[in-house]
Amino acid sequence: MPQDFEASLCRSETLVPDPTPAPSNSSCSSYTETQHLAVVGIMFTAQTLLGVGGVPIQPFGISYIDDFAHNSNSPLYLGILFAVTMMGPGMAYGLGGLMLRLYVDIDRMPEGGISLTSKDPRWVGAWWLGFLISAGAVALAAVPYFFFPREMPKEKHEIRFWRKVLTVSDSPVSKGEDSPSEQSLREPLEKQDGLVQIAPDLTVIQFIKVFPRVLLRTLRHPIFLLVVLSQVCMSSMVAGMATFLPKFLERQFSVTASYANLLIGGLTIPSAIIGIVVGGMLVKRLHLGPMRCGALCLLGALFCLLLSLPLFFMGCPTHRIAGITHEPGNLPGLEQFPACRGNCSCPLDDFNPICDPSTHVEYLTPCQAGCTSRVVQEALDKSQVFYANCSCVVGGGPVPAGSCDSACSHLVLPFMFLVSLGAALASLTHTPSFMLILRGVKKEDKTLAVGIQFMLLRVLAWMPSPVIHGSAIDTTCVYWAQSCGRRAVCRYYDHDLLRNRFVGLQFFFKTGSLACFALILAILRQQDKEERTQVTVSIPGLQQQQPLVSGPEKKPEEFRA
């Protein structure tokens, strides 16, 4: 509002009362804080409901697809499921970018609009509008689930059919070595028959009794444990990037929030989708065995790690802010209280940045620059605010409102290209690593193993990773705003420190994932060597690695260390 801009101008200390807010300010009352906590509680409840609602698709849907699909098609189907799941965040980033171009209070806008642009640090977009659109879409997408039958008649018929085939193939007439066609017929029966045997109707008490034993047996499986740890590292990287990459791009390259979200939704997410689909197709087309799947995961993690090295050197220097950044021997306007502003009384908690284009020095408020007047230039679609008669600016101005533009904003596209390429390579490991789990554990433990995996990913990656990234980012702050006498939002960051710590955390998690895949490959090689030795002793000449996607299903014991 106009009075907000007027309050930021330079006024004589004798004419302006004490700017310190009173303790009884309505924005600092206990009632207001209680309201804020209630809103946060509503958000937590909504996230909990989203987590519960997603369980039938992942993780249960993963085990369901692998149970009912042919072995050769299961990797491709899972890759499609993961890719379609990634399309949601991609569309959401694009939708969020559009929503953030609208001001948050779109229902309470004054006539003629407000004198703020999306580049202004005080701009808050309509973040809540995307939730309404997404919630409506989720509700519509959930309706078809009501019309699925209690049982799948087709699968029930197929189980009976394959039982008859097995009876015929096990008859005395057909004794001997199975032909390839008989092997391909036998495999779906073993798969479906196993499903019938492992899916008894357990009561809750029976499940609670058997759960600890199955959990311990699953966690003692070396391949399962290492794959889960590698995915924990990958998920920690993804969680930190999904949460803070838009903020990082805004601060590091001085781009708007909407543009940062559009870059992520238009480049990074599609690259991850392509990587997931390609990983599933490689497993299917090349009939990759467990050891080759481990090698594929290792190569994807290695190249993803290498691509993150240039990111340490791609960024912009920290803005020069009067009173915050101190550069000895440089411009005189960078000291804490420049003498050029005279006897101006400037509120300490005010924030209305302006930029001196001649020196690229930024001031927290027009008062800090000694500006005494405000000029508004009207345009066709928006208005631009300028401040004049500024004693700290050469020539007195006018100077534009808002932060200074970055001189290296063009680096945001190469930066995002490397991030997107790394995301594609990291996603390449997604389907092969899942196949290692689905083919490594016992059939009766498969559904529970995938559930345990998702639980560990939530607890060890998606919950702590944003906290770790947020804490690391907070340590790079050079100026904190104060609200009600307490530290509130960070206004300015040390860009070099921000880049090194954010990219460094990503590098750390990628290194952990690479180490886990290296151990997986070493264990698989050792198991393959022992297996070949046993086969050579028992049946000389029969040495062949079992593929993950074709032929008779591999017994779980072959994956044990």
Coordinates of C-alpha atoms in Angstrom, one line a residue:
M1 CA 0.0 0.0 0.0
P2 CA 1.2 3.6 -0.5
Q3 CA 1.6 4.2 3.2
D4 CA 3.9 1.2 3.4
F5 CA 6.3 2.8 0.9
E6 CA 6.0 6.2 2.6
A7 CA 7.0 4.7 5.9
S8 CA 10.3 3.5 4.4
L9 CA 11.5 7.0 3.5
C10 CA 14.0 9.1 5.4
R11 CA 12.5 11.2 8.1
S12 CA 14.3 13.3 10.7
E13 CA 14.8 11.7 14.0
T14 CA 13.1 14.6 15.7
L15 CA 9.9 14.1 13.7
V16 CA 9.6 10.3 13.9
P17 CA 8.6 8.4 17.1
D18 CA 10.4 5.4 18.3
P19 CA 10.0 2.8 15.5
T20 CA 10.4 -0.1 18.0
P21 CA 7.1 -2.1 17.9
A22 CA 5.2 -2.3 21.1
P23 CA 4.9 -5.7 22.8
S24 CA 1.2 -5.5 22.5
N25 CA 1.3 -5.5 18.7
S26 CA -1.5 -7.6 17.4
S27 CA 0.9 -9.5 15.1
C28 CA 2.8 -10.7 18.1
S29 CA -0.1 -11.6 20.4
S30 CA -0.4 -15.1 21.8
Y31 CA -3.8 -15.5 20.0
T32 CA -2.1 -14.9 16.6
E33 CA 0.6 -17.5 17.4
T34 CA -2.1 -20.0 18.4
Q35 CA -3.8 -19.4 15.1
H36 CA -0.5 -20.1 13.3
L37 CA 0.0 -23.4 15.2
A38 CA -3.5 -24.5 14.3
V39 CA -2.8 -23.9 10.6
V40 CA 0.4 -25.9 10.9
G41 CA -1.6 -28.7 12.5
I42 CA -4.0 -28.7 9.6
M43 CA -1.1 -29.0 7.2
F44 CA 0.4 -32.0 9.1
T45 CA -3.0 -33.7 9.1
A46 CA -3.4 -33.2 5.4
Q47 CA 0.1 -34.6 4.7
T48 CA -0.7 -37.7 6.9
L49 CA -3.9 -38.3 4.9
L50 CA -1.9 -38.1 1.7
G51 CA 0.6 -40.6 3.0
V52 CA -2.2 -43.1 4.0
G53 CA -3.9 -42.6 0.6
G54 CA -0.8 -43.4 -1.4
V55 CA -0.1 -46.8 0.2
P56 CA -2.4 -48.8 -2.1
I57 CA -0.4 -47.6 -5.1
Q58 CA 3.1 -47.6 -3.5
P59 CA 4.3 -49.8 -2.0
F60 CA 1.4 -52.4 -2.3
G61 CA 1.0 -51.7 -6.0
I62 CA 4.6 -52.6 -6.7
S63 CA 4.3 -56.1 -5.2
Y64 CA 0.9 -56.5 -6.9
I65 CA 2.3 -55.8 -10.4
D66 CA 5.3 -58.1 -9.8
D67 CA 3.0 -60.9 -8.6
F68 CA 0.6 -60.8 -11.6
A69 CA 2.8 -59.7 -14.4
H70 CA 5.1 -61.9 -16.5
N71 CA 8.7 -61.9 -15.3
S72 CA 9.8 -60.4 -18.6
N73 CA 7.3 -57.5 -18.4
S74 CA 7.5 -56.7 -14.7
P75 CA 10.5 -54.4 -14.9
L76 CA 8.9 -52.4 -17.7
Y77 CA 5.6 -52.1 -15.8
L78 CA 7.4 -51.0 -12.7
G79 CA 9.4 -48.5 -14.7
I80 CA 6.1 -47.1 -16.1
L81 CA 4.6 -46.9 -12.6
F82 CA 7.6 -45.0 -11.3
A83 CA 7.7 -42.7 -14.3
V84 CA 4.0 -41.8 -14.1
T85 CA 4.5 -41.2 -10.3
M86 CA 7.3 -38.7 -11.2
M87 CA 5.0 -36.9 -13.6
G88 CA 2.9 -35.6 -10.7
P89 CA 5.7 -33.5 -9.2
G90 CA 6.7 -32.3 -12.7
M91 CA 3.1 -31.1 -13.3
A92 CA 3.0 -29.7 -9.8
Y93 CA 6.1 -27.6 -10.3
G94 CA 4.7 -26.2 -13.5
L95 CA 1.3 -25.5 -11.8
G96 CA 3.1 -24.0 -8.8
G97 CA 5.1 -21.7 -11.1
L98 CA 1.9 -20.4 -12.6
M99 CA 0.2 -20.0 -9.2
L100 CA 3.1 -18.1 -7.8
R101 CA 2.7 -15.4 -10.4
L102 CA -0.5 -14.4 -8.6
Y103 CA -0.3 -12.5 -5.3
V104 CA -1.3 -14.6 -2.3
D105 CA -4.3 -12.5 -1.4
I106 CA -6.0 -12.6 -4.8
D107 CA -9.4 -12.3 -3.0
R108 CA -8.5 -9.2 -1.1
M109 CA -6.6 -7.2 -3.7
P110 CA -7.1 -3.4 -3.6
E111 CA -8.5 -1.6 -6.6
G112 CA -5.7 -0.9 -9.1
G113 CA -3.5 -3.7 -7.7
I114 CA -0.4 -3.5 -5.6
S115 CA 3.0 -1.9 -6.4
L116 CA 4.9 -5.1 -6.1
T117 CA 6.4 -7.4 -8.8
S118 CA 7.2 -11.0 -8.6
K119 CA 10.9 -10.1 -8.4
D120 CA 10.4 -8.2 -5.2
P121 CA 11.7 -10.2 -2.1
R122 CA 8.5 -9.4 -0.3
W123 CA 6.4 -11.0 -3.0
V124 CA 4.3 -14.0 -1.8
G125 CA 2.6 -16.0 -4.4
A126 CA -0.7 -17.8 -4.2
W127 CA 0.8 -21.0 -2.8
W128 CA -2.6 -22.3 -1.5
L129 CA -4.3 -22.3 -4.9
G130 CA -2.4 -25.3 -6.2
F131 CA -3.6 -27.4 -3.2
L132 CA -7.2 -26.9 -4.1
I133 CA -6.6 -27.9 -7.7
S134 CA -4.5 -30.9 -6.8
A135 CA -7.0 -32.1 -4.1
G136 CA -9.8 -31.9 -6.6
A137 CA -7.8 -34.0 -9.1
V138 CA -6.9 -36.6 -6.5
A139 CA -10.5 -36.9 -5.4
L140 CA -11.6 -37.5 -9.1
A141 CA -8.8 -40.0 -9.7
A142 CA -9.8 -42.0 -6.6
V143 CA -13.4 -42.6 -7.9
P144 CA -12.5 -45.5 -10.3
Y145 CA -11.1 -47.5 -7.4
F146 CA -14.6 -48.1 -6.1
F147 CA -15.5 -50.0 -9.3
F148 CA -12.7 -52.6 -9.2
P149 CA -14.0 -56.1 -8.3
R150 CA -13.1 -57.8 -5.0
E151 CA -11.2 -60.4 -7.0
M152 CA -9.7 -60.4 -10.5
P153 CA -11.5 -63.2 -12.4
K154 CA -8.9 -63.3 -15.1
E155 CA -6.1 -64.0 -12.6
K156 CA -8.2 -66.6 -10.9
H157 CA -8.8 -68.4 -14.2
E158 CA -5.1 -68.2 -15.1
I159 CA -4.1 -69.8 -11.9
R160 CA -6.3 -72.8 -12.5
F161 CA -5.1 -73.0 -16.1
W162 CA -1.4 -73.0 -15.1
R163 CA -2.1 -75.6 -12.5
K164 CA -3.4 -77.9 -15.2
V165 CA -0.3 -77.2 -17.3
L166 CA 1.9 -78.1 -14.4
T167 CA 0.1 -81.3 -13.8
V168 CA 0.5 -82.3 -17.5
S169 CA 4.2 -81.2 -17.5
D170 CA 4.9 -83.3 -14.3
S171 CA 3.2 -86.4 -15.7
P172 CA 5.4 -89.5 -16.4
V173 CA 5.2 -88.9 -20.1
S174 CA 6.8 -85.5 -19.8
K175 CA 9.6 -86.4 -17.4
G176 CA 13.0 -85.3 -18.4
E177 CA 14.5 -82.0 -19.3
D178 CA 11.9 -79.3 -19.9
S179 CA 11.8 -77.6 -23.3
P180 CA 12.0 -73.8 -23.4
S181 CA 8.2 -73.5 -24.1
E182 CA 7.5 -75.7 -21.0
Q183 CA 9.8 -73.6 -18.9
S184 CA 8.0 -70.4 -20.0
L185 CA 4.7 -72.1 -19.1
R186 CA 5.9 -73.4 -15.8
E187 CA 7.2 -70.0 -14.6
P188 CA 3.9 -68.1 -14.4
L189 CA 2.3 -71.0 -12.5
E190 CA 5.1 -71.0 -10.0
K191 CA 4.7 -67.3 -9.6
Q192 CA 0.9 -67.4 -9.2
D193 CA 0.8 -70.5 -7.1
G194 CA 3.3 -68.9 -4.8
L195 CA 1.0 -66.0 -4.5
V196 CA -1.9 -68.3 -3.4
Q197 CA 0.3 -69.9 -0.8
I198 CA 1.7 -66.7 0.7
A199 CA -1.5 -64.7 0.9
P200 CA -3.5 -66.4 3.7
D201 CA -6.0 -64.4 5.6
L202 CA -4.0 -63.5 8.7
T203 CA -5.7 -61.9 11.7
V204 CA -4.1 -58.8 13.2
I205 CA -2.9 -60.8 16.2
Q206 CA -1.3 -63.4 13.9
F207 CA 0.3 -60.7 11.8
I208 CA 1.8 -59.0 15.0
K209 CA 3.2 -62.3 16.1
V210 CA 4.9 -63.1 12.7
F211 CA 6.0 -59.5 11.9
P212 CA 9.2 -59.3 14.1
R213 CA 10.5 -62.6 12.7
V214 CA 9.9 -61.6 9.1
L215 CA 11.3 -58.1 9.7
L216 CA 14.5 -59.6 11.2
R217 CA 14.9 -62.1 8.4
T218 CA 14.4 -59.3 5.8
L219 CA 16.9 -56.9 7.4
R220 CA 19.5 -59.6 7.6
H221 CA 19.4 -60.0 3.8
P222 CA 22.6 -58.3 2.6
I223 CA 21.4 -57.4 -0.8
F224 CA 18.1 -56.0 0.5
L225 CA 19.8 -54.0 3.2
L226 CA 22.4 -52.5 0.8
V227 CA 19.9 -51.7 -1.8
V228 CA 17.7 -49.9 0.8
L229 CA 20.7 -48.0 2.1
S230 CA 21.6 -46.9 -1.5
Q231 CA 18.0 -45.8 -2.1
V232 CA 18.0 -44.0 1.3
C233 CA 21.0 -42.0 0.1
M234 CA 19.4 -41.3 -3.3
S235 CA 16.1 -40.3 -1.6
S236 CA 17.9 -38.0 0.8
M237 CA 19.4 -36.3 -2.2
V238 CA 16.0 -36.0 -4.0
A239 CA 14.2 -34.9 -0.8
G240 CA 16.7 -32.1 -0.3
M241 CA 16.6 -31.0 -3.9
A242 CA 12.9 -31.1 -4.2
T243 CA 12.4 -29.0 -1.1
F244 CA 15.2 -26.4 -1.4
L245 CA 16.3 -26.3 -5.1
P246 CA 13.7 -23.6 -6.0
K247 CA 14.9 -21.5 -3.1
F248 CA 18.6 -22.2 -4.0
L249 CA 18.0 -21.0 -7.6
E250 CA 16.1 -17.9 -6.4
R251 CA 19.0 -16.9 -4.1
Q252 CA 22.0 -18.0 -6.1
F253 CA 20.9 -16.7 -9.5
S254 CA 18.4 -14.0 -8.6
V255 CA 15.5 -15.6 -10.5
T256 CA 11.8 -15.5 -9.6
A257 CA 10.1 -18.3 -7.7
S258 CA 7.8 -19.0 -10.6
Y259 CA 10.7 -19.3 -13.1
A260 CA 12.6 -21.6 -10.7
N261 CA 9.6 -23.9 -10.4
L262 CA 9.1 -23.9 -14.1
L263 CA 12.7 -24.8 -14.7
I264 CA 12.5 -27.8 -12.3
G265 CA 9.1 -28.9 -13.7
G266 CA 10.2 -28.5 -17.3
L267 CA 13.8 -29.9 -17.1
T268 CA 14.6 -31.9 -14.0
I269 CA 11.4 -33.9 -13.6
P270 CA 11.1 -35.0 -17.3
S271 CA 14.8 -36.1 -17.2
A272 CA 14.1 -38.2 -14.1
I273 CA 11.1 -39.8 -15.9
I274 CA 13.2 -40.6 -18.9
G275 CA 15.9 -42.2 -16.7
I276 CA 13.3 -44.4 -14.9
V277 CA 11.8 -45.6 -18.2
V278 CA 15.2 -46.3 -19.8
G279 CA 16.3 -48.2 -16.7
G280 CA 13.2 -50.5 -16.9
M281 CA 13.6 -51.0 -20.7
L282 CA 17.3 -51.9 -20.3
V283 CA 16.5 -54.6 -17.7
K284 CA 13.7 -56.0 -20.0
R285 CA 15.5 -55.8 -23.4
L286 CA 18.9 -56.9 -22.3
H287 CA 17.6 -59.6 -19.9
L288 CA 20.0 -58.3 -17.2
G289 CA 20.9 -60.7 -14.5
P290 CA 21.5 -59.5 -10.9
M291 CA 25.2 -58.8 -11.3
R292 CA 24.6 -56.8 -14.5
C293 CA 21.8 -54.9 -12.7
G294 CA 24.3 -54.1 -10.0
A295 CA 26.8 -52.9 -12.5
L296 CA 24.2 -50.7 -14.2
C297 CA 23.3 -49.1 -10.8
L298 CA 27.0 -48.6 -10.1
L299 CA 27.6 -46.8 -13.4
G300 CA 24.6 -44.6 -13.1
A301 CA 25.6 -43.5 -9.6
L302 CA 29.2 -42.9 -10.7
F303 CA 28.3 -40.7 -13.6
C304 CA 25.7 -38.9 -11.5
L305 CA 28.5 -38.1 -8.9
L306 CA 30.9 -36.9 -11.6
L307 CA 28.3 -34.5 -13.1
S308 CA 27.9 -32.8 -9.7
L309 CA 31.5 -31.7 -9.5
P310 CA 31.1 -28.7 -11.9
L311 CA 28.2 -27.4 -9.8
F312 CA 30.6 -26.3 -7.1
F313 CA 32.0 -23.7 -9.4
M314 CA 28.7 -22.5 -11.1
G315 CA 27.2 -19.6 -9.1
C316 CA 27.0 -15.9 -8.5
P317 CA 28.9 -13.8 -5.9
T318 CA 27.1 -12.4 -2.9
H319 CA 25.3 -9.1 -3.4
R320 CA 26.9 -6.1 -1.9
I321 CA 24.5 -4.9 0.8
A322 CA 25.0 -1.7 2.8
G323 CA 25.5 -2.5 6.4
I324 CA 25.7 -6.3 5.9
T325 CA 28.6 -7.2 3.6
H326 CA 31.9 -5.7 4.7
E327 CA 34.6 -5.3 2.0
P328 CA 37.6 -3.3 3.4
G329 CA 38.9 -0.7 1.0
N330 CA 35.8 -0.8 -1.1
L331 CA 32.8 1.6 -1.4
P332 CA 32.2 3.9 1.6
G333 CA 28.4 3.1 1.4
L334 CA 29.0 -0.5 2.7
E335 CA 29.5 0.5 6.4
Q336 CA 26.9 -0.3 9.0
F337 CA 25.6 3.3 9.4
P338 CA 26.8 5.3 6.5
A339 CA 27.3 9.0 7.3
C340 CA 25.6 10.0 4.0
R341 CA 22.2 9.2 5.3
G342 CA 22.4 12.1 7.8
N343 CA 20.0 12.1 10.7
C344 CA 17.4 9.7 9.2
S345 CA 15.5 7.6 11.6
C346 CA 15.2 4.2 10.0
P347 CA 13.2 1.4 11.5
L348 CA 15.4 -1.6 12.2
D349 CA 12.7 -4.2 11.3
D350 CA 11.7 -2.6 8.0
F351 CA 12.5 -4.3 4.7
N352 CA 12.0 -2.6 1.4
P353 CA 15.2 -3.1 -0.6
I354 CA 16.4 -0.7 -3.3
C355 CA 19.4 -1.0 -5.7
D356 CA 21.9 1.6 -6.7
P357 CA 22.4 0.7 -10.4
S358 CA 25.7 2.7 -10.7
T359 CA 27.5 0.8 -7.9
H360 CA 25.3 -2.3 -7.6
V361 CA 25.0 -1.7 -3.8
E362 CA 21.7 -2.8 -2.3
Y363 CA 20.1 -1.0 0.7
L364 CA 17.6 -2.6 3.0
T365 CA 15.3 0.3 2.8
P366 CA 15.1 3.7 1.0
C367 CA 15.8 5.3 4.4
Q368 CA 19.1 3.5 4.6
A369 CA 20.1 5.2 1.4
G370 CA 18.8 8.6 2.6
C371 CA 15.9 8.8 0.1
T372 CA 13.2 11.3 0.9
S373 CA 10.7 11.0 -2.0
R374 CA 9.0 8.3 -4.0
V375 CA 8.0 8.3 -7.6
V376 CA 5.7 5.9 -9.4
Q377 CA 5.9 5.4 -13.1
E378 CA 2.7 3.9 -14.5
A379 CA 2.9 1.4 -17.3
L380 CA 0.3 -0.5 -19.3
D381 CA 0.3 -3.7 -17.2
K382 CA 2.2 -2.7 -14.1
S383 CA 3.7 0.2 -12.2
Q384 CA 7.3 0.7 -11.3
V385 CA 8.4 2.4 -8.1
F386 CA 11.5 4.7 -7.9
Y387 CA 13.0 6.6 -5.0
A388 CA 14.6 10.0 -5.4
N389 CA 16.7 12.5 -3.5
C390 CA 18.9 9.8 -2.0
S391 CA 21.9 11.2 -0.2
C392 CA 23.9 8.0 -0.4
V393 CA 23.4 7.6 -4.2
V394 CA 25.6 9.4 -6.7
G395 CA 23.4 12.1 -8.3
G396 CA 20.6 11.5 -5.8
G397 CA 18.8 8.9 -7.9
P398 CA 16.2 8.0 -8.9
V399 CA 16.8 4.3 -8.0
P400 CA 14.4 1.4 -8.6
A401 CA 12.7 -0.5 -5.8
G402 CA 13.7 -4.2 -5.4
S403 CA 16.9 -6.1 -5.1
C404 CA 19.8 -5.8 -7.6
D405 CA 19.8 -8.1 -10.6
S406 CA 22.6 -10.7 -10.7
A407 CA 25.3 -10.4 -13.3
C408 CA 25.5 -14.2 -13.8
S409 CA 21.8 -15.1 -14.0
H410 CA 22.6 -16.7 -17.4
L411 CA 24.4 -19.6 -15.5
V412 CA 21.1 -20.9 -14.3
L413 CA 20.4 -22.8 -17.5
P414 CA 23.8 -24.7 -17.6
F415 CA 23.4 -25.4 -13.9
M416 CA 19.9 -26.9 -14.4
F417 CA 21.1 -28.9 -17.4
L418 CA 23.8 -30.6 -15.3
V419 CA 21.3 -31.2 -12.5
S420 CA 18.8 -32.7 -14.9
L421 CA 21.4 -34.9 -16.5
G422 CA 22.4 -36.1 -13.1
A423 CA 18.8 -36.7 -12.2
A424 CA 18.4 -38.9 -15.3
L425 CA 21.4 -41.0 -14.4
A426 CA 20.3 -41.4 -10.8
S427 CA 16.8 -42.4 -11.9
L428 CA 18.4 -45.0 -14.2
T429 CA 19.2 -47.1 -11.1
H430 CA 15.6 -47.0 -9.8
T431 CA 14.0 -50.0 -11.5
P432 CA 17.1 -52.3 -11.5
S433 CA 17.6 -51.7 -7.7
F434 CA 13.9 -52.6 -7.1
M435 CA 14.3 -55.8 -9.2
L436 CA 17.2 -56.8 -7.0
I437 CA 14.9 -56.7 -4.0
L438 CA 11.9 -58.3 -5.7
R439 CA 14.0 -61.2 -7.0
G440 CA 16.2 -61.5 -3.9
V441 CA 13.8 -61.9 -1.0
K442 CA 11.4 -64.9 -0.5
K443 CA 8.0 -64.8 -2.1
E444 CA 6.2 -64.8 1.1
D445 CA 8.3 -61.8 2.3
K446 CA 8.0 -59.7 -0.9
T447 CA 5.1 -57.5 0.0
L448 CA 6.4 -56.9 3.5
A449 CA 9.9 -56.3 2.2
V450 CA 8.7 -53.6 -0.1
G451 CA 6.6 -52.1 2.7
I452 CA 9.7 -52.1 5.0
Q453 CA 11.7 -50.5 2.3
F454 CA 9.3 -47.6 1.9
M455 CA 9.0 -47.2 5.6
L456 CA 12.8 -47.0 5.9
L457 CA 12.9 -44.5 3.0
R458 CA 10.4 -42.3 4.8
V459 CA 12.1 -42.5 8.2
L460 CA 15.7 -42.4 7.1
A461 CA 15.5 -40.1 4.1
W462 CA 12.3 -38.1 3.5
M463 CA 11.9 -37.0 7.1
P464 CA 15.5 -36.0 8.2
S465 CA 16.9 -34.9 4.8
P466 CA 14.9 -31.7 4.5
V467 CA 15.8 -30.9 8.1
I468 CA 19.5 -31.5 7.4
H469 CA 19.4 -29.4 4.2
G470 CA 17.4 -26.6 5.9
S471 CA 19.8 -26.5 8.8
A472 CA 22.8 -26.3 6.5
I473 CA 21.2 -23.5 4.5
D474 CA 20.5 -21.6 7.7
T475 CA 24.2 -21.6 8.6
T476 CA 24.9 -19.6 5.4
C477 CA 22.6 -16.7 6.4
V478 CA 24.3 -13.3 6.8
Y479 CA 21.2 -11.2 7.8
W480 CA 18.2 -12.4 9.7
A481 CA 15.0 -10.4 9.9
Q482 CA 13.4 -10.0 13.4
S483 CA 9.8 -10.6 14.2
C484 CA 8.3 -10.1 17.7
G485 CA 11.9 -10.0 19.1
R486 CA 12.8 -13.3 17.6
R487 CA 14.7 -14.5 14.6
A488 CA 12.4 -14.9 11.6
V489 CA 13.2 -15.2 7.9
C490 CA 16.7 -14.9 6.4
R491 CA 16.9 -12.0 4.0
Y492 CA 20.5 -12.5 2.6
Y493 CA 22.8 -15.5 2.3
D494 CA 26.5 -15.9 1.6
H495 CA 26.2 -17.2 -1.9
D496 CA 29.5 -19.1 -2.1
L497 CA 28.9 -20.7 1.3
L498 CA 25.3 -21.6 0.3
R499 CA 26.4 -23.2 -2.9
N500 CA 29.2 -25.2 -1.4
R501 CA 27.1 -26.6 1.5
F502 CA 24.0 -27.3 -0.6
V503 CA 25.9 -29.0 -3.5
G504 CA 28.2 -30.6 -0.9
L505 CA 25.3 -32.3 0.8
Q506 CA 24.1 -33.6 -2.6
F507 CA 27.7 -34.9 -3.3
F508 CA 27.8 -36.6 0.1
F509 CA 24.6 -38.6 -0.5
K510 CA 25.6 -39.5 -4.0
T511 CA 28.9 -40.8 -2.7
G512 CA 27.0 -43.0 -0.1
S513 CA 24.8 -44.4 -2.8
L514 CA 27.8 -45.2 -5.0
A515 CA 29.5 -47.0 -2.1
C516 CA 26.4 -49.1 -1.4
F517 CA 26.2 -50.2 -5.1
A518 CA 29.9 -51.1 -5.1
L519 CA 29.3 -53.4 -2.1
I520 CA 26.3 -54.9 -3.8
L521 CA 28.3 -55.7 -6.9
A522 CA 31.1 -57.2 -4.8
I523 CA 28.6 -59.5 -3.0
L524 CA 26.9 -60.5 -6.2
R525 CA 30.3 -61.4 -7.8
Q526 CA 31.2 -63.5 -4.8
Q527 CA 27.9 -65.3 -4.9
D528 CA 28.3 -65.8 -8.6
K529 CA 31.7 -67.3 -8.1
E530 CA 30.5 -69.7 -5.4
E531 CA 27.5 -70.6 -7.6
R532 CA 29.7 -71.4 -10.6
T533 CA 31.9 -73.6 -8.4
Q534 CA 29.0 -75.6 -7.1
V535 CA 27.5 -76.0 -10.6
T536 CA 30.9 -77.1 -12.0
V537 CA 31.1 -79.8 -9.3
S538 CA 27.5 -81.0 -9.7
I539 CA 26.8 -80.5 -13.4
P540 CA 29.9 -79.7 -15.5
G541 CA 29.4 -77.3 -18.4
L542 CA 26.2 -75.8 -17.0
Q543 CA 27.3 -72.3 -16.1
Q544 CA 24.9 -69.5 -16.9
Q545 CA 23.8 -66.4 -15.0
Q546 CA 20.1 -66.4 -14.2
P547 CA 18.4 -63.3 -15.8
L548 CA 16.1 -61.2 -13.7
V549 CA 13.4 -61.0 -16.4
S550 CA 13.2 -64.3 -18.2
G551 CA 13.2 -68.0 -17.7
P552 CA 12.4 -69.8 -14.4
E553 CA 12.4 -67.6 -11.4
K554 CA 15.5 -67.6 -9.4
K555 CA 15.4 -69.1 -5.9
P556 CA 16.0 -66.6 -3.0
E557 CA 18.8 -68.7 -1.6
E558 CA 21.0 -67.7 -4.6
F559 CA 21.1 -64.1 -3.4
R560 CA 22.2 -64.9 0.1
A561 CA 25.7 -64.1 1.2

